[in-house]
CSV table of C-alpha atoms in Angstrom, one decimal:
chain,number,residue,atom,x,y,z
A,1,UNK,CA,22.2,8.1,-19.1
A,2,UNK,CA,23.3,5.6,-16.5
A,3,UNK,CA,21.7,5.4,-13.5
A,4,UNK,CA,23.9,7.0,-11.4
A,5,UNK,CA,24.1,6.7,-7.4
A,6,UNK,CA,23.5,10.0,-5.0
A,7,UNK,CA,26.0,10.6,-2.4
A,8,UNK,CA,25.9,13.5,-0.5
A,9,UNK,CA,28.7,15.6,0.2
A,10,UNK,CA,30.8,14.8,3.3
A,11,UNK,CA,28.1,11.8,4.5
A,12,UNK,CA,29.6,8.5,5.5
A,13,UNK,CA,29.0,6.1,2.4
A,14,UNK,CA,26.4,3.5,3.3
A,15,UNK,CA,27.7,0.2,3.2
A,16,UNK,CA,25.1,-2.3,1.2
A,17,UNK,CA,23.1,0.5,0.1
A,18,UNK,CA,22.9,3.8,-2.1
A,19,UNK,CA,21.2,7.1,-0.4
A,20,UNK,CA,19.3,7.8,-3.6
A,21,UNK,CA,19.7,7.3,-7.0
A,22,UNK,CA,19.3,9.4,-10.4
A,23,UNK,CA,17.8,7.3,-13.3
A,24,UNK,CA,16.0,8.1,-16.5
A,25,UNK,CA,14.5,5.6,-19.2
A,26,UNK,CA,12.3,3.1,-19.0
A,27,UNK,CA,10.5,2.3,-15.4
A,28,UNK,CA,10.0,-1.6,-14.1
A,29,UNK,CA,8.2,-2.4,-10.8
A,30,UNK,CA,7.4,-5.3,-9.3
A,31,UNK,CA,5.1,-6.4,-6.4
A,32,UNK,CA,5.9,-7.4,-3.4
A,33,UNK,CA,7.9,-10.7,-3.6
A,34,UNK,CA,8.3,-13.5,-0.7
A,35,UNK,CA,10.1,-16.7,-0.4
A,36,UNK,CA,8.1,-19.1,-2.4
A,37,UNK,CA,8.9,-20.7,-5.8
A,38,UNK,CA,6.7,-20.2,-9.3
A,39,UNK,CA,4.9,-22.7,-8.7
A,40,UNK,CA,3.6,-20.5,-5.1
A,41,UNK,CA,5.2,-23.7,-2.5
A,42,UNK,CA,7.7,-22.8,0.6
A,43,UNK,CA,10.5,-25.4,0.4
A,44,UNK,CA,12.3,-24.1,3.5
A,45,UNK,CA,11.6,-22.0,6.8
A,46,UNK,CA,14.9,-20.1,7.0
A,47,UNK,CA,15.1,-16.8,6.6
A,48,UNK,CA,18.3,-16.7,4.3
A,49,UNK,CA,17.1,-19.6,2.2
A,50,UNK,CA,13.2,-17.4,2.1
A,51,UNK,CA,15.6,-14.1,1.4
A,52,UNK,CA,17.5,-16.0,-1.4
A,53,UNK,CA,14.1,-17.0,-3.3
A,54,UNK,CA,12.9,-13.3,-2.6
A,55,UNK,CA,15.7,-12.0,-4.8
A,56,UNK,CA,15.4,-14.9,-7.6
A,57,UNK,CA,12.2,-13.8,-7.9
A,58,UNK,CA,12.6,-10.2,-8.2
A,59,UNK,CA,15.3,-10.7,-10.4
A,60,UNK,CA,12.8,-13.1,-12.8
A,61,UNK,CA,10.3,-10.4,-12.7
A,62,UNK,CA,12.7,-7.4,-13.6
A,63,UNK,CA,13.7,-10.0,-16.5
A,64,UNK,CA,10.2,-10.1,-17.8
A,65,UNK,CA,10.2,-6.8,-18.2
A,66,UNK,CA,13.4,-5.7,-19.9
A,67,UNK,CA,15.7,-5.3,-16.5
A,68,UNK,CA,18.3,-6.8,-14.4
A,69,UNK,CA,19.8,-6.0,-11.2
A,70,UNK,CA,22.0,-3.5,-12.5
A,71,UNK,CA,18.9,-1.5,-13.3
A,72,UNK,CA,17.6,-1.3,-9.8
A,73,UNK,CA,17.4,2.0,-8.1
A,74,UNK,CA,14.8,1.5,-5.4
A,75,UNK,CA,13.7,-1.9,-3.0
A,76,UNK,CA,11.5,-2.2,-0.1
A,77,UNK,CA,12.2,-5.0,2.7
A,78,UNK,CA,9.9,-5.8,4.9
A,79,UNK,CA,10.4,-8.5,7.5
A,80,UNK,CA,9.4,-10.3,10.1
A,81,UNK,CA,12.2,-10.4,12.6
A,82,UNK,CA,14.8,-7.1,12.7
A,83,UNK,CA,17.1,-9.3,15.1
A,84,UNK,CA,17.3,-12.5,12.6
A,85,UNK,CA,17.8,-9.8,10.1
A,86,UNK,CA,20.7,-8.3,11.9
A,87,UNK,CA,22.0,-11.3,13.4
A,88,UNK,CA,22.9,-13.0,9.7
A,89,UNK,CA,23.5,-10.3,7.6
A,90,UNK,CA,26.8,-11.3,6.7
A,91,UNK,CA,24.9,-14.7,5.2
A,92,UNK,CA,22.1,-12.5,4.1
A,93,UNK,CA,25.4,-10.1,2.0
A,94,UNK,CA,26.4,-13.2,0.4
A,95,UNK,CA,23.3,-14.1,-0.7
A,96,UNK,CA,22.6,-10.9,-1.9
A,97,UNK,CA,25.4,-10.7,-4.3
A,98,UNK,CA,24.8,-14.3,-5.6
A,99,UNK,CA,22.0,-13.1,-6.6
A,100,UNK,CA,21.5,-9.5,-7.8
A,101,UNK,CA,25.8,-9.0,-8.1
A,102,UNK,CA,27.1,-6.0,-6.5
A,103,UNK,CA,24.5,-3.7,-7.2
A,104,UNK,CA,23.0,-1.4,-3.8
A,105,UNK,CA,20.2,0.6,-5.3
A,106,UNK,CA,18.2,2.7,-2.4
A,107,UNK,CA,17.0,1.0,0.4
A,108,UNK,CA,14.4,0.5,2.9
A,109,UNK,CA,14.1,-1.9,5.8
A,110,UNK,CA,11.4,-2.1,7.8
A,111,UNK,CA,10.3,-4.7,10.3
A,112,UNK,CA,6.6,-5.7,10.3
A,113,UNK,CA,4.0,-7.9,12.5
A,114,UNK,CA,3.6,-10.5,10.0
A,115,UNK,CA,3.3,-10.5,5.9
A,116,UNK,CA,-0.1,-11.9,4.4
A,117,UNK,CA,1.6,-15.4,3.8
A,118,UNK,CA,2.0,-17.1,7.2
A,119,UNK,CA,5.2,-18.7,6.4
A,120,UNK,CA,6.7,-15.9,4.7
A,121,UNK,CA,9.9,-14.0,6.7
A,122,UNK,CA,10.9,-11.4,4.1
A,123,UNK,CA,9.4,-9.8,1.1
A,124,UNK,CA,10.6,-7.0,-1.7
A,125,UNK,CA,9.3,-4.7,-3.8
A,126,UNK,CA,11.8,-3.5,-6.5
A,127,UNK,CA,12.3,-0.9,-9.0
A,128,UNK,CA,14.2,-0.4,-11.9
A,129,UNK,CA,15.0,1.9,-14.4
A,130,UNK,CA,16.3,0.9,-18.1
A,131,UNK,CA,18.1,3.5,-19.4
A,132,UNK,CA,17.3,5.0,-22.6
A,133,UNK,CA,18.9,3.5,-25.6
C-alpha cells in the first residue's frame, strides 16, 4: 500500500502540506533535527541556510533507516521566529523541494522561545512509513 494523502471532502487543499495521511509498513522516526552539520558545527546564522541543513539531515537519518522523503507522512517544525518564517517562505518552498522533492506529508508549525541549541532557528522531527514490500 502507498501512503496515501487524506483530503477531506469539500476542504480547501492545503498548499505545502497534506491534512493527514494513511500509511502502512514499516515505521522510521527521527529526533528532532537543527541546522548543524555531522560533525555538530553551525556554519551560517540564517534561517533558510539553518532550514536547508535541517532537511539534509532528516533526509540522511530517514536514509539510515530504509526511507526517503517520499516516505514521510508526518513532521514537526518548531521555530524561533513565526515572522522570519512567514516572511521567506517562498525561499524556505524552494529549499524545501531541493531537498525532500515535492513531497507535503502532514504538518505542524509551531513557534517556540528558543530550542536547546542557542544558535539554532528551526528544528524537525520526521516520520516516515515504508510501505510493505
Amino acid at each position: 500500500m502507498k501512503n496515501t494523502l487524506l483530503q477531506p471532502e469539500g476542504w480547501v487543499t492545503p498548499k505545502g502540506y497534506a491534512n493527514g495521511v494513511a500509511a502502512r509498513g514499516t515505521m522510521v522516526f527521527t529526533g528532532g533535527q537543527i541546522g548543524w552539520n555531522a560533525q555538530q558545527q553551525f556554519e551560517s546564522d540564517d534561517f533558510i541556510d539553518q532550514t536547508k541543513q535541517t532537511l539534509l539531515n532528516v533526509r540522511a537519518v530517514l536514509e539510515a533507516g530504509g526511507a526517503g522523503p517520499e516516505h514521510l507522512v508526518r513532521l514537526t517544525w518548531y521555530v524561533v521566529d513565526r515572522k522570519e518564517y512567514n516572511a521567506r517562505l517562498k525561499e524556505l518552498g524552494a529549499v524545501y523541494r531541493e531537498v525532500l522533492g515535492k513531497n507535503f506529508p502532514a504538518m505542524a508549525c509551531v513557534q517556540v522561545a528558543g530550542l536547546m541549541e542557542e544558535r539554532a532557528k528551526v528544528e524537525i522531527e520526521a516520520t516516515a512509513v515504508v510501505p510493505d514490500a
